[in-house]
GROMACS .gro file of N, CA and C in nm:
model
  465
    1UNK      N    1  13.977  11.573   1.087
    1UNK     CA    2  13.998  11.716   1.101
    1UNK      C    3  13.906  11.787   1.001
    2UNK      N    4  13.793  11.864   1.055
    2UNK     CA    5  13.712  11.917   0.983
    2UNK      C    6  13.794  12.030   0.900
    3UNK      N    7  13.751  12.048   0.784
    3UNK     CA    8  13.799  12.190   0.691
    3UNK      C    9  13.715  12.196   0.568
    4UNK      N   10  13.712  12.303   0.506
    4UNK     CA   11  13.660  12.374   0.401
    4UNK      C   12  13.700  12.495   0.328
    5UNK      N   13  13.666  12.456   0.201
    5UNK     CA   14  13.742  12.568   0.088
    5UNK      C   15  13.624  12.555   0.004
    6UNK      N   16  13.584  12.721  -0.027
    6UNK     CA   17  13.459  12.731  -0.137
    6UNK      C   18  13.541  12.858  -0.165
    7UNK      N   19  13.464  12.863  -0.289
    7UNK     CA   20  13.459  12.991  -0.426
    7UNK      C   21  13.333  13.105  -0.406
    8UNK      N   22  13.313  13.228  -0.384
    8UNK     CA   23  13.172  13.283  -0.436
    8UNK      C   24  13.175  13.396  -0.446
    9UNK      N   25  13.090  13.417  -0.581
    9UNK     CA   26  13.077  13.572  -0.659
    9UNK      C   27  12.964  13.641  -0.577
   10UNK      N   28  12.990  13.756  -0.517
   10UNK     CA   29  12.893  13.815  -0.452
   10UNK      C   30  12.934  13.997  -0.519
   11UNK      N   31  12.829  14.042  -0.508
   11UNK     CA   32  12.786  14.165  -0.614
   11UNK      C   33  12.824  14.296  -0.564
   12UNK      N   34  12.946  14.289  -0.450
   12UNK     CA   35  13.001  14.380  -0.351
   12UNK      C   36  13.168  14.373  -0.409
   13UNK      N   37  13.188  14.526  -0.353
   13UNK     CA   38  13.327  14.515  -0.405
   13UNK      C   39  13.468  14.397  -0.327
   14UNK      N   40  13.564  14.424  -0.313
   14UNK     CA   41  13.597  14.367  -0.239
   14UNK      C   42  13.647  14.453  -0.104
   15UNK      N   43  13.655  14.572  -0.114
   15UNK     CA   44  13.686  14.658  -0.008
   15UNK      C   45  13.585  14.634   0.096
   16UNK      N   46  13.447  14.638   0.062
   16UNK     CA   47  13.339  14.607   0.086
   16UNK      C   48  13.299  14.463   0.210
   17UNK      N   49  13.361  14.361   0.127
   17UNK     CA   50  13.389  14.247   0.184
   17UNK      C   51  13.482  14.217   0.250
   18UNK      N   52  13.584  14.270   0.264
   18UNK     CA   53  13.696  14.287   0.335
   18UNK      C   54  13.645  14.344   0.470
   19UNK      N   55  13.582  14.464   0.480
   19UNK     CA   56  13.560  14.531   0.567
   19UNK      C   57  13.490  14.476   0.707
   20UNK      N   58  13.376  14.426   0.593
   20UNK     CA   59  13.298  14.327   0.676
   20UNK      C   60  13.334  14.202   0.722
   21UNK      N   61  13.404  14.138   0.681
   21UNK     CA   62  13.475  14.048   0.781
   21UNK      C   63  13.567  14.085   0.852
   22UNK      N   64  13.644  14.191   0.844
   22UNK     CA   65  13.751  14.214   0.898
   22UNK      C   66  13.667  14.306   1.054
   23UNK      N   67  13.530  14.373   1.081
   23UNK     CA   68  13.484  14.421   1.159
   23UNK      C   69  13.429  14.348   1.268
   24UNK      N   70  13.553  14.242   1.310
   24UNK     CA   71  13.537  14.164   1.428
   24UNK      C   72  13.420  14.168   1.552
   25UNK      N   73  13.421  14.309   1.580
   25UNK     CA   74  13.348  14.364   1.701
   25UNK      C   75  13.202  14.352   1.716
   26UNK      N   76  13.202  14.331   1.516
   26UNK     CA   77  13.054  14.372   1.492
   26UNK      C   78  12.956  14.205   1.510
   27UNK      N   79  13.052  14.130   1.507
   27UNK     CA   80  12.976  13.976   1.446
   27UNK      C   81  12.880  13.920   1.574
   28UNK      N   82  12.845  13.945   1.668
   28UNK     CA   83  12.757  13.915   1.766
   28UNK      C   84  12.655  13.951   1.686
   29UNK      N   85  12.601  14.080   1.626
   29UNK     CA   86  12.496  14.094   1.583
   29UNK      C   87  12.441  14.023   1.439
   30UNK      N   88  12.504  13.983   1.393
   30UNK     CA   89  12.484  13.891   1.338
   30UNK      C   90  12.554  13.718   1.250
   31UNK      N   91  12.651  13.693   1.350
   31UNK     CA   92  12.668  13.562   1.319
   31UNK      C   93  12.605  13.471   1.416
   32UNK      N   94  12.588  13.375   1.371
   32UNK     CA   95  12.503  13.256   1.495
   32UNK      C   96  12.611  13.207   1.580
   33UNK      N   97  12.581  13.200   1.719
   33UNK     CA   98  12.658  13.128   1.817
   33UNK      C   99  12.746  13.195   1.883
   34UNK      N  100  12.762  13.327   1.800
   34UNK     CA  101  12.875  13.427   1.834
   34UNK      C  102  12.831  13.526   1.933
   35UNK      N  103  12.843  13.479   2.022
   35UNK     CA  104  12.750  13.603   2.118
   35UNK      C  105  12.840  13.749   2.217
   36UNK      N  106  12.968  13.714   2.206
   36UNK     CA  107  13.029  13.845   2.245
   36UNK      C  108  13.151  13.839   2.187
   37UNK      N  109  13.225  13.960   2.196
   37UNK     CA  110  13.351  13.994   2.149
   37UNK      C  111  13.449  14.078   2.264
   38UNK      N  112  13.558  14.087   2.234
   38UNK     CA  113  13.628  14.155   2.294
   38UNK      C  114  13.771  14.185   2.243
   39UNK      N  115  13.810  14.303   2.195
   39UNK     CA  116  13.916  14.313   2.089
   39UNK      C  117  14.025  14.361   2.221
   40UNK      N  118  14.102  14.318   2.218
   40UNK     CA  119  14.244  14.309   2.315
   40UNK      C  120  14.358  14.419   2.220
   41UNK      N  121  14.374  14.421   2.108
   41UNK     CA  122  14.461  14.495   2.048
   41UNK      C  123  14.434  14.512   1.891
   42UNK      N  124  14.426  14.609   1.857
   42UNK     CA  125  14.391  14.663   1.671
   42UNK      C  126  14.455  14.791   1.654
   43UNK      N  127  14.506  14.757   1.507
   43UNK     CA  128  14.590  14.853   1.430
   43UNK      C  129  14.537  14.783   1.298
   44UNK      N  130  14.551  14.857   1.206
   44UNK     CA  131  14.583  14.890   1.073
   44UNK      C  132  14.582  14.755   1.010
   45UNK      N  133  14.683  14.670   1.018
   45UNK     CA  134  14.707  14.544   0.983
   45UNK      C  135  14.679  14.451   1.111
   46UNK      N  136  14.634  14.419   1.185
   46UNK     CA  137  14.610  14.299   1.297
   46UNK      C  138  14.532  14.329   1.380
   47UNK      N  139  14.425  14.221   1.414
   47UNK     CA  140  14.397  14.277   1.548
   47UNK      C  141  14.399  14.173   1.648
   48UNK      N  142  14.404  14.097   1.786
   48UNK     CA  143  14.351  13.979   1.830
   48UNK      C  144  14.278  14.024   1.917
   49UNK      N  145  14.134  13.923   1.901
   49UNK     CA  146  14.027  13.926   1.966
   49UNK      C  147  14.009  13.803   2.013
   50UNK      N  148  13.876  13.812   2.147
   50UNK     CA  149  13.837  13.701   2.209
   50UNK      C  150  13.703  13.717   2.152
   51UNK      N  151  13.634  13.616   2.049
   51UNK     CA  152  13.538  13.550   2.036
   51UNK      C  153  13.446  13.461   2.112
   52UNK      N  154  13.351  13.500   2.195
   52UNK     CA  155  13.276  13.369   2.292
   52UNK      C  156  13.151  13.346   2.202
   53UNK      N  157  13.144  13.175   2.184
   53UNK     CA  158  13.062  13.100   2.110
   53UNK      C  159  12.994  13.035   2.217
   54UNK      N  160  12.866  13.046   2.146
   54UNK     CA  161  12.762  12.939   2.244
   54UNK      C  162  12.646  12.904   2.174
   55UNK      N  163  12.616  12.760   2.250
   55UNK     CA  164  12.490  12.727   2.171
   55UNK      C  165  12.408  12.618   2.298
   56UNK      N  166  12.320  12.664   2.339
   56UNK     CA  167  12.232  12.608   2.406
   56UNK      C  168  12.337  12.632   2.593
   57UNK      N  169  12.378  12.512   2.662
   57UNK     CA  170  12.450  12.538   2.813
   57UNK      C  171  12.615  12.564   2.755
   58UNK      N  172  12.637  12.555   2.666
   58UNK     CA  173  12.790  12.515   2.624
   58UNK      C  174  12.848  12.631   2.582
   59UNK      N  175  12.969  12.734   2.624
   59UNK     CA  176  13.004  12.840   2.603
   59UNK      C  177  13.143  12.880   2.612
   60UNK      N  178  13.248  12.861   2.497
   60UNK     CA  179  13.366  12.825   2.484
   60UNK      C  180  13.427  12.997   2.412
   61UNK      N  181  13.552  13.068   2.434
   61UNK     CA  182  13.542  13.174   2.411
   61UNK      C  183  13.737  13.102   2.325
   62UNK      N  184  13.728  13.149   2.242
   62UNK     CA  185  13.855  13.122   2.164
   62UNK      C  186  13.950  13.294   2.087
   63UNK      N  187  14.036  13.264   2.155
   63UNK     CA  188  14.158  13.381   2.099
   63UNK      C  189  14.198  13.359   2.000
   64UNK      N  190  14.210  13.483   1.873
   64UNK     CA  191  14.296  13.450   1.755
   64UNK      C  192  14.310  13.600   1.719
   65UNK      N  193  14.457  13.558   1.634
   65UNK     CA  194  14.527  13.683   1.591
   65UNK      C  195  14.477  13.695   1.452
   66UNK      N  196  14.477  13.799   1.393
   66UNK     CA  197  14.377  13.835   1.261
   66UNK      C  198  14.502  13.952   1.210
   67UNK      N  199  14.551  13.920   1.085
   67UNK     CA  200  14.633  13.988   1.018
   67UNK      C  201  14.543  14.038   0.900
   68UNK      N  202  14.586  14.175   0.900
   68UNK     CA  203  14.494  14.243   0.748
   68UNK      C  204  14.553  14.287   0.693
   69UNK      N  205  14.507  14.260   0.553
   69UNK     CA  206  14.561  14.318   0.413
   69UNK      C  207  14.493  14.351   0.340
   70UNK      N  208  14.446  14.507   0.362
   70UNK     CA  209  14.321  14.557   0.288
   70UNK      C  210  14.347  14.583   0.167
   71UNK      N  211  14.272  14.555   0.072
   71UNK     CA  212  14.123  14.512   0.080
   71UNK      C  213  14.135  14.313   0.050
   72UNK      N  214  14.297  14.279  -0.005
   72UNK     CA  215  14.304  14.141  -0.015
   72UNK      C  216  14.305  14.054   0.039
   73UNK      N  217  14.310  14.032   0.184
   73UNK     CA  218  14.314  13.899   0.276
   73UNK      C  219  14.293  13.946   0.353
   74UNK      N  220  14.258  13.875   0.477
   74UNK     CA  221  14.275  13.844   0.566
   74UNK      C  222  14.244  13.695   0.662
   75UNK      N  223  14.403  13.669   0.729
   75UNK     CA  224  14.439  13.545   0.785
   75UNK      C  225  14.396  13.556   0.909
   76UNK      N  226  14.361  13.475   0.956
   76UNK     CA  227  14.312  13.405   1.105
   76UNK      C  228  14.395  13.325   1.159
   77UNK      N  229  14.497  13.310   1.265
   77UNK     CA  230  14.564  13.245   1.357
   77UNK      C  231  14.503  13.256   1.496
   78UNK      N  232  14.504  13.122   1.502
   78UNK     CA  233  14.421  13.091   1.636
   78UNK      C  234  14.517  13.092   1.788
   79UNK      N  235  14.493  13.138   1.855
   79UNK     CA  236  14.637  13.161   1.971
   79UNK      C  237  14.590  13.115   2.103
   80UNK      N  238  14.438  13.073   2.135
   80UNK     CA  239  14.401  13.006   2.246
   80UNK      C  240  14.240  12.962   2.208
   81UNK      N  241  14.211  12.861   2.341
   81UNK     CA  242  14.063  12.792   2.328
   81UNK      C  243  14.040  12.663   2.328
   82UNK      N  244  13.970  12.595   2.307
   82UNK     CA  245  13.959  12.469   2.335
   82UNK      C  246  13.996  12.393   2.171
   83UNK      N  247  14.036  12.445   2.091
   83UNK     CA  248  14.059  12.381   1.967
   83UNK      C  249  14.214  12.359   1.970
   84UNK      N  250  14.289  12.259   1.917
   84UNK     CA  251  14.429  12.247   1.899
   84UNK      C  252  14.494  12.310   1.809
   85UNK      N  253  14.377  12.369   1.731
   85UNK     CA  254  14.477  12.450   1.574
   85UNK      C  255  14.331  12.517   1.525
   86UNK      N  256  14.376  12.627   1.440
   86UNK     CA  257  14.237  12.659   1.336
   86UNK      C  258  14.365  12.716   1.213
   87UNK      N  259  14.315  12.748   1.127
   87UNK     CA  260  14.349  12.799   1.032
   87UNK      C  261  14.257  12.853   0.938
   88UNK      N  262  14.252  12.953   0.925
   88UNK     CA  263  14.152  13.078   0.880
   88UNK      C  264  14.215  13.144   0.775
   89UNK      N  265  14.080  13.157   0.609
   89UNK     CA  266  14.166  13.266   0.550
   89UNK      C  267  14.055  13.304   0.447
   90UNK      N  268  14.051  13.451   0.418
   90UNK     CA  269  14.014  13.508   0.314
   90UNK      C  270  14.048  13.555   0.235
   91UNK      N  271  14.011  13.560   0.085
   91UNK     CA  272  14.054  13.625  -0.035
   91UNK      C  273  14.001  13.670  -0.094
   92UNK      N  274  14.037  13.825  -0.125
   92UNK     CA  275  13.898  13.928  -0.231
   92UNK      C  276  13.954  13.967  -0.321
   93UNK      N  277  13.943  13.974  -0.409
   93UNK     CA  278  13.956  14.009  -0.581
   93UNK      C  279  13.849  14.067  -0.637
   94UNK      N  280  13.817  14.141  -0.722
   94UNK     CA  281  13.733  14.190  -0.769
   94UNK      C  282  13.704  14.083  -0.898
   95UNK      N  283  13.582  14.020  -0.940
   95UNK     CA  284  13.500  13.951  -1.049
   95UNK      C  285  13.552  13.984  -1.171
   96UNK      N  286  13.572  13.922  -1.291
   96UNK     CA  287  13.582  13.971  -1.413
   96UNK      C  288  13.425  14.050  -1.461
   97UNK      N  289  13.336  13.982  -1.376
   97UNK     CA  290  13.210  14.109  -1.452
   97UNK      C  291  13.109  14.189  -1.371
   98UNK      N  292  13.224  14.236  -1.312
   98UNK     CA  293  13.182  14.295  -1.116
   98UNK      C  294  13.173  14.246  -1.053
   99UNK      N  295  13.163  14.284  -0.928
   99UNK     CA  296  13.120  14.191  -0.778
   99UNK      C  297  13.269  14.178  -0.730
  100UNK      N  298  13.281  14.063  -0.675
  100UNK     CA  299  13.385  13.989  -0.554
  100UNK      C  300  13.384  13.896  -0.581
  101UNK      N  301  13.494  13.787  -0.578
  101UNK     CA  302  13.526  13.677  -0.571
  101UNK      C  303  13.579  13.639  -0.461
  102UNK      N  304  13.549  13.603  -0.341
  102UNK     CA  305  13.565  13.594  -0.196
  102UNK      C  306  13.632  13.413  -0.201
  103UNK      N  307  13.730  13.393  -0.165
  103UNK     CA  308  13.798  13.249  -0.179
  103UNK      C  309  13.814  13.236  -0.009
  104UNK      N  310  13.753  13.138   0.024
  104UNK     CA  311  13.728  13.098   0.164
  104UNK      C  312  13.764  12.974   0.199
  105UNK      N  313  13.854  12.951   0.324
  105UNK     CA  314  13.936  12.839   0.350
  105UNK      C  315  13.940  12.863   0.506
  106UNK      N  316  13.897  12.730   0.557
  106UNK     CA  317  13.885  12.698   0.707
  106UNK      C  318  13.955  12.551   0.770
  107UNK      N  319  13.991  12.532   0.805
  107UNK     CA  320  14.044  12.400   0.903
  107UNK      C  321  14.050  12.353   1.042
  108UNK      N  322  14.023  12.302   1.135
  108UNK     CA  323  14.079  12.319   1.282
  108UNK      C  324  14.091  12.195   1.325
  109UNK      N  325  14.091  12.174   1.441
  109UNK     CA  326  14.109  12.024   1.534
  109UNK      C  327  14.096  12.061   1.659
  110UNK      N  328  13.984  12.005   1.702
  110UNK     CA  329  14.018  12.002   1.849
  110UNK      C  330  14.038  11.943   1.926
  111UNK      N  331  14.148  11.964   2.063
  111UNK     CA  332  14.192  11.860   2.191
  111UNK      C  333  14.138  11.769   2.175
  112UNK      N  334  13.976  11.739   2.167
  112UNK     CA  335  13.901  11.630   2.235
  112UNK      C  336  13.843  11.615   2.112
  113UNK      N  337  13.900  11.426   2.112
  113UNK     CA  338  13.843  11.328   1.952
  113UNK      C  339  13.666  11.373   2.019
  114UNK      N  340  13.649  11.342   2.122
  114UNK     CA  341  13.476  11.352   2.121
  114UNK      C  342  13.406  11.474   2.064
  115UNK      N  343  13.489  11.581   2.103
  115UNK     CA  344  13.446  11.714   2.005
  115UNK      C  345  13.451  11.705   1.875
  116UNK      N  346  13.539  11.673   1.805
  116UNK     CA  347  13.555  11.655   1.670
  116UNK      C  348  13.505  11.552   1.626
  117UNK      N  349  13.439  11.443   1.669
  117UNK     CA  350  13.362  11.360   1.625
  117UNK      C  351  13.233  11.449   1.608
  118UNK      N  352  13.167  11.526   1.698
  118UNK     CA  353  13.054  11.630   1.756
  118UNK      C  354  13.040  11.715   1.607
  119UNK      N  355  13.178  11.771   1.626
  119UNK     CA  356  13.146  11.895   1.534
  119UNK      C  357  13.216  11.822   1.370
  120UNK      N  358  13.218  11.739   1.323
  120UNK     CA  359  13.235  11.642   1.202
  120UNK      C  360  13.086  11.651   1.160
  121UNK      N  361  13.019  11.602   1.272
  121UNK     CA  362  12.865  11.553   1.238
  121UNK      C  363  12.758  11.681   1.179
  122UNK      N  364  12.794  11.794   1.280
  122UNK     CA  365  12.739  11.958   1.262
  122UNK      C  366  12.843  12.068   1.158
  123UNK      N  367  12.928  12.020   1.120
  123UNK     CA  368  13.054  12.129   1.079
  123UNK      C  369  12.990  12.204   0.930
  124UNK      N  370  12.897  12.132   0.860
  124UNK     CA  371  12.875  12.127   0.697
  124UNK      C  372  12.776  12.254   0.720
  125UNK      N  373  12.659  12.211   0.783
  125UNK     CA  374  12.541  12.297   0.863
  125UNK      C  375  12.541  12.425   0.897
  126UNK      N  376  12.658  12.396   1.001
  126UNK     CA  377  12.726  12.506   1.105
  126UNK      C  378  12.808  12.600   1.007
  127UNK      N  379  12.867  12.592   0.910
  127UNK     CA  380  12.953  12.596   0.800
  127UNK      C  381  12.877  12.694   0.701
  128UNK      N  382  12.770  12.656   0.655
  128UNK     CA  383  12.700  12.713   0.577
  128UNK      C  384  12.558  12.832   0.633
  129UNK      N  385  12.528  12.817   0.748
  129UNK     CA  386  12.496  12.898   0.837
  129UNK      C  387  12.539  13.058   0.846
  130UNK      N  388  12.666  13.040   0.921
  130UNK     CA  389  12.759  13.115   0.887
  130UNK      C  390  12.772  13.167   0.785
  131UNK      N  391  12.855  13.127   0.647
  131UNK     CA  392  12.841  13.185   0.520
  131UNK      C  393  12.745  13.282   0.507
  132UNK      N  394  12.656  13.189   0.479
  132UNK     CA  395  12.478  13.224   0.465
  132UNK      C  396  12.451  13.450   0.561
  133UNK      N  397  12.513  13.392   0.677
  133UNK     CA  398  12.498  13.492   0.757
  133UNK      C  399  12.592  13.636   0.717
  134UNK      N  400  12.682  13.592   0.659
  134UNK     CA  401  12.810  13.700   0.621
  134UNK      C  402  12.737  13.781   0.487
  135UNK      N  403  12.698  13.675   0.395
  135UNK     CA  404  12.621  13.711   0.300
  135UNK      C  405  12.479  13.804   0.343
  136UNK      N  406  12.398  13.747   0.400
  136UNK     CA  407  12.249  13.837   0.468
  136UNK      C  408  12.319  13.958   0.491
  137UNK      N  409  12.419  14.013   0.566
  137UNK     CA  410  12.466  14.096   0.640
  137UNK      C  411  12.558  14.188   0.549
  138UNK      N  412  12.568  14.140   0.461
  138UNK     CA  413  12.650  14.250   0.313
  138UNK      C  414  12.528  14.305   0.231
  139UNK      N  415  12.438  14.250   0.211
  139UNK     CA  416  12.292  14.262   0.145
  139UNK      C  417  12.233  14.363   0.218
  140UNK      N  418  12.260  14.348   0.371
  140UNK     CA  419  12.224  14.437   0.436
  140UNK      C  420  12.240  14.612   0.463
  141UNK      N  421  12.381  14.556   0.458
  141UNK     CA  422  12.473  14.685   0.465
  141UNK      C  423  12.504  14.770   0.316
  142UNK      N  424  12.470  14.672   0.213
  142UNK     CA  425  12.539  14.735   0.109
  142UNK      C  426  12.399  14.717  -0.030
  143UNK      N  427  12.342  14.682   0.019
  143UNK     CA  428  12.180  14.665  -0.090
  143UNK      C  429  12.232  14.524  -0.159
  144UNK      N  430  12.119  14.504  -0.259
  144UNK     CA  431  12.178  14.371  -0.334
  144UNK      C  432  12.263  14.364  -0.417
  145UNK      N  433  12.259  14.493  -0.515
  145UNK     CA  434  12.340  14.455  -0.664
  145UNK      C  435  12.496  14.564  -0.637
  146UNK      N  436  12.562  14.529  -0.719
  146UNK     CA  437  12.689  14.614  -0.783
  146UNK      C  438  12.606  14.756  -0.769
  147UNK      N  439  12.500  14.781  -0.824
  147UNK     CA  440  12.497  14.920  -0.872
  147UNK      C  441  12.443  15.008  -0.725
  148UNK      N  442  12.410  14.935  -0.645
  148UNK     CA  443  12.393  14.983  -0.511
  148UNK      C  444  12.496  14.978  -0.413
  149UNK      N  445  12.581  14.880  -0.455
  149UNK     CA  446  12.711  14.899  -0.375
  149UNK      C  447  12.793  14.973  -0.380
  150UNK      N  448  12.833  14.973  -0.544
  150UNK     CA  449  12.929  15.094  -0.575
  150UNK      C  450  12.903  15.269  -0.539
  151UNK      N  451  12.762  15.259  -0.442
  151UNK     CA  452  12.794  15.386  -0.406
  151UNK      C  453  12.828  15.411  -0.240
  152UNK      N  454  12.810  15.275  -0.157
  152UNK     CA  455  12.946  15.280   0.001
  152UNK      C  456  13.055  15.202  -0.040
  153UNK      N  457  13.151  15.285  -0.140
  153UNK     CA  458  13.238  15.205  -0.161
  153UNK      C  459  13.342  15.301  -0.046
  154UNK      N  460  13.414  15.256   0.033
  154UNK     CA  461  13.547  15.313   0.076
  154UNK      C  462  13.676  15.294   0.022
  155UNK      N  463  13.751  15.405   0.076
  155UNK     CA  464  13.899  15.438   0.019
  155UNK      C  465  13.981  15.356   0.103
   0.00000   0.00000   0.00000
């Protein structure tokens, strides 16, 4: 059962980082594999969306419920798709010397040992890709340092 838990200081607040992961609708444009969305229901605290992933002929679209707790978490429950379980979660805190401390934790399994043998082999890659991409895309939106962030900070 593939999973992962990392630590990382990034130079954004955490409202900041919150936001941006929590802006489901937006991740086609830039996460890899993620090529459409479709938000079924959002409020305040939750939303569930259909995510469709693809990579090359293969195009699997997975449902999950997304609970928010701005600006501190937000959980991922997976509620349909070809995986047997996921478990999703974020954590933002603000740095002892600015920035974010973003605590990131992933797990899943899917139906088919042949998939999870598949994605065992790609998960580390695929894994850090991603990251990689959340990060480009805060840099983007919010410049590089603290002192450029702290001025789109939201309430």
């Amino acid at each position: 059962m593939p999973r992962h838990a990392e630590t990382r200081t990034l130079p954004y607040t955490p409202e900041q980082m919150f936001d941006l992961v929590a802006d489901v609708a937006r991740y086609p444009q830039f996460l890899p594999w993620v090529i459409g969305t479709r938000l079924r229901s959002k409020s305040d605290t939750a939303l569930v969306a259909d995510l469709v992933v693809g990579f090359k002929m293969l195009r699997e679209t997975f449902t999950s419920k997304v609970t928010l707790d701005r600006p501190r978490h937000i959980h991922v429950d997976y509620l349909d798709g070809p995986l047997k379980y996921l478990r999703n979660d974020w954590r933002f805190e603000p740095a002892p010397d600015g920035g974010c401390l973003i605590h990131f934790k992933v797990e899943f399994e899917f139906r088919s040992r042949m998939f999870e043998a598949l994605a065992g082999a790609v998960f580390g890659e695929a894994l850090r890709r991603m990251i990689g991409a959340f990060e480009k895309r805060a840099a983007e939106l919010y410049g590089t340092g603290i002192s450029s962030s702290s001025a789109h900070r939201t309430a």
